[in-house]
């Protein structure tokens, strides 16, 4: 999946600004959706699977900082860029504290905006890929037996086979058998590969 698969969502209360940004980014090869207010965007934010956000800071119904705060609180945060006017730098910094990855001061060049959006789109694609990887790992974990999960917990904790065997009351050779079985079910090519797979999974999902 490439960053070009990412939809750029533009939030601005001025129609002319929305149209101008949409034309610029569409011409640069991005898929674009426009939203006339932060409230309108929030209404559909939970349906967005692969997107990034460009938003103005000062809007009448809800400013950009509040928009980012609500996205974060509802766990629907997207890689976001805020556009600021003169004197808005303090607000822009506040927006970054709430999760924005960049802010751009007006007036700005097309190249600066496109470069920033490209980075945000790439980050959005990475998030989607990570989510898919986590889901695949959870599905593979569901295939493990209770004993395999116990052995996996020990492996991830860095315990040698003898320590895992002692803790579970089985032989080291039996631990090796379970370990080989879970490696196959998890489709792990090596021990480091296995550990990387489960690093992003809550340990409660394993044990």
C-alpha positions in Angstrom: 0.0 0.0 0.0 1.5 3.4 -1.0 0.8 6.8 0.3 -1.1 7.6 -2.9 -3.8 5.3 -1.6 -4.4 7.7 1.3 -7.3 10.1 1.2 -6.5 13.7 2.2 -9.3 15.2 4.2 -9.4 19.0 4.0 -11.3 20.8 6.8 -11.8 24.6 6.3 -14.9 26.8 6.7 -14.0 28.9 3.6 -15.3 27.3 0.4 -12.7 29.1 -1.7 -9.9 27.7 0.4 -11.3 24.2 0.3 -11.6 24.3 -3.5 -8.1 25.7 -3.9 -6.5 23.1 -1.7 -8.5 20.3 -3.3 -7.4 21.4 -6.8 -3.8 21.6 -5.8 -3.6 18.2 -4.1 -5.7 16.5 -6.7 -3.3 17.8 -9.4 -0.4 16.4 -7.3 -2.0 13.0 -7.4 -3.8 12.8 -4.1 -7.3 11.6 -3.5 -9.2 14.4 -1.7 -12.3 14.9 0.4 -13.5 18.3 1.7 -15.4 19.1 4.8 -16.9 22.5 5.5 -16.5 22.3 9.3 -14.8 20.4 12.1 -18.2 19.1 13.2 -18.9 17.7 9.8 -15.5 15.9 9.7 -16.0 14.5 13.2 -19.3 12.9 12.0 -17.4 10.7 9.6 -14.0 10.4 11.3 -14.7 6.9 12.7 -15.3 5.6 9.2 -11.9 6.6 7.8 -9.5 3.7 7.5 -6.6 5.2 5.5 -6.5 9.0 5.6 -4.7 12.1 6.7 -6.0 15.5 7.7 -5.2 19.1 6.8 -7.2 21.6 8.8 -7.3 25.3 9.4 -6.8 26.4 13.0 -9.4 29.2 13.2 -12.9 28.1 12.3 -16.2 29.4 13.7 -17.8 26.2 14.9 -14.7 24.5 16.4 -11.1 25.4 16.1 -8.4 23.0 14.9 -6.9 22.4 18.3 -10.3 21.3 19.7 -10.8 19.1 16.6 -7.5 17.3 17.2 -8.4 16.9 20.9 -11.7 15.3 20.1 -10.1 13.0 17.5 -7.6 11.8 20.0 -10.1 11.4 22.8 -12.3 9.2 20.5 -9.3 7.2 19.2 -9.8 8.3 15.6 -6.7 10.4 15.3 -5.2 10.8 11.8 -1.8 12.2 10.8 -2.7 15.9 10.7 -1.3 19.1 9.4 -2.6 22.5 10.6 -2.6 25.7 8.6 -2.0 28.8 10.6 -2.2 32.5 10.1 0.1 35.2 11.5 0.0 35.2 15.3 -1.3 31.6 15.5 2.0 29.9 16.2 1.2 29.4 19.9 -2.1 27.7 18.9 -0.2 25.6 16.3 2.2 24.4 19.0 -0.8 23.5 21.1 -2.2 21.6 18.1 1.1 19.6 17.8 0.8 18.7 21.5 -2.6 17.2 20.6 -1.1 15.1 17.8 -0.6 17.3 14.7 2.6 16.2 12.9 3.2 19.6 11.3 2.0 23.1 11.0 2.3 25.5 8.0 2.1 29.3 8.2 0.3 31.4 5.7 1.3 32.3 3.1 2.9 29.0 2.1 4.2 27.7 -1.2 2.5 24.8 -2.9 5.7 22.7 -2.7 5.9 23.0 1.1 2.3 21.9 1.5 2.6 19.0 -0.9 5.8 17.8 0.8 4.1 17.9 4.2 1.0 16.1 3.0 3.2 13.5 1.3 4.8 12.7 4.7 1.4 12.6 6.4 0.0 10.3 3.8 3.0 8.0 4.1 2.5 7.9 7.9 -1.2 7.1 7.4 -0.3 4.1 5.2 2.2 2.9 7.8 -0.6 3.0 10.4 -2.9 1.0 8.2 -0.2 -1.6 7.6 0.5 -1.8 11.3 -3.2 -2.3 12.0 -3.4 -5.1 9.5 -0.2 -6.8 10.9 -1.6 -6.6 14.4 -4.9 -8.2 13.2 -3.0 -11.0 11.5 -1.0 -11.7 14.6 -4.2 -11.8 16.7 -5.7 -14.3 14.3 -2.6 -16.5 14.5 -2.5 -16.3 18.3 -6.1 -17.6 18.3 -4.8 -20.8 16.7 -2.4 -21.6 19.6 -3.3 -24.1 22.3 -3.2 -23.0 26.0 0.1 -24.7 26.5 1.6 -23.1 23.4 0.5 -19.7 24.7 2.2 -20.4 28.0 5.4 -21.3 26.2 5.1 -18.2 24.0 4.8 -16.0 27.0 8.0 -17.5 28.4 9.8 -17.1 25.0 8.8 -13.4 24.7 9.9 -12.8 28.3 13.4 -14.1 27.2 13.3 -17.3 29.3 15.5 -20.2 28.2 13.8 -23.5 27.5 14.9 -25.0 30.8 13.3 -22.1 32.8 10.1 -22.4 30.8 10.1 -26.2 31.4 10.6 -25.8 35.1 7.9 -23.2 35.4 5.4 -25.4 33.5 6.4 -28.7 35.0 7.4 -30.3 31.7 10.6 -31.4 30.1 12.9 -29.0 28.1 12.4 -31.3 25.1 8.6 -30.9 25.4 9.1 -27.1 25.4 11.1 -27.4 22.2 8.2 -29.3 20.6 5.6 -26.7 21.7 8.0 -23.9 20.6 8.4 -25.5 17.1 4.6 -25.8 16.9 3.8 -22.3 17.8 6.5 -21.0 15.5 4.7 -22.7 12.6 1.3 -21.5 13.6 2.6 -17.9 14.0 4.4 -18.2 10.6 7.5 -16.9 12.3 10.8 -17.4 10.4 13.0 -17.0 13.4 12.9 -16.2 17.1 13.5 -12.4 16.5 10.7 -12.5 13.9 8.3 -14.1 16.5 9.2 -11.5 19.1 8.7 -8.6 16.7 5.3 -10.0 15.8 4.0 -9.9 19.4 5.7 -6.7 20.5 2.7 -4.7 19.4 0.2 -7.1 21.0 -0.9 -6.7 24.6 0.7 -9.4 26.7 -2.7 -10.2 28.1 -3.6 -11.5 24.6 -0.8 -14.0 24.8 -0.8 -15.5 28.2 
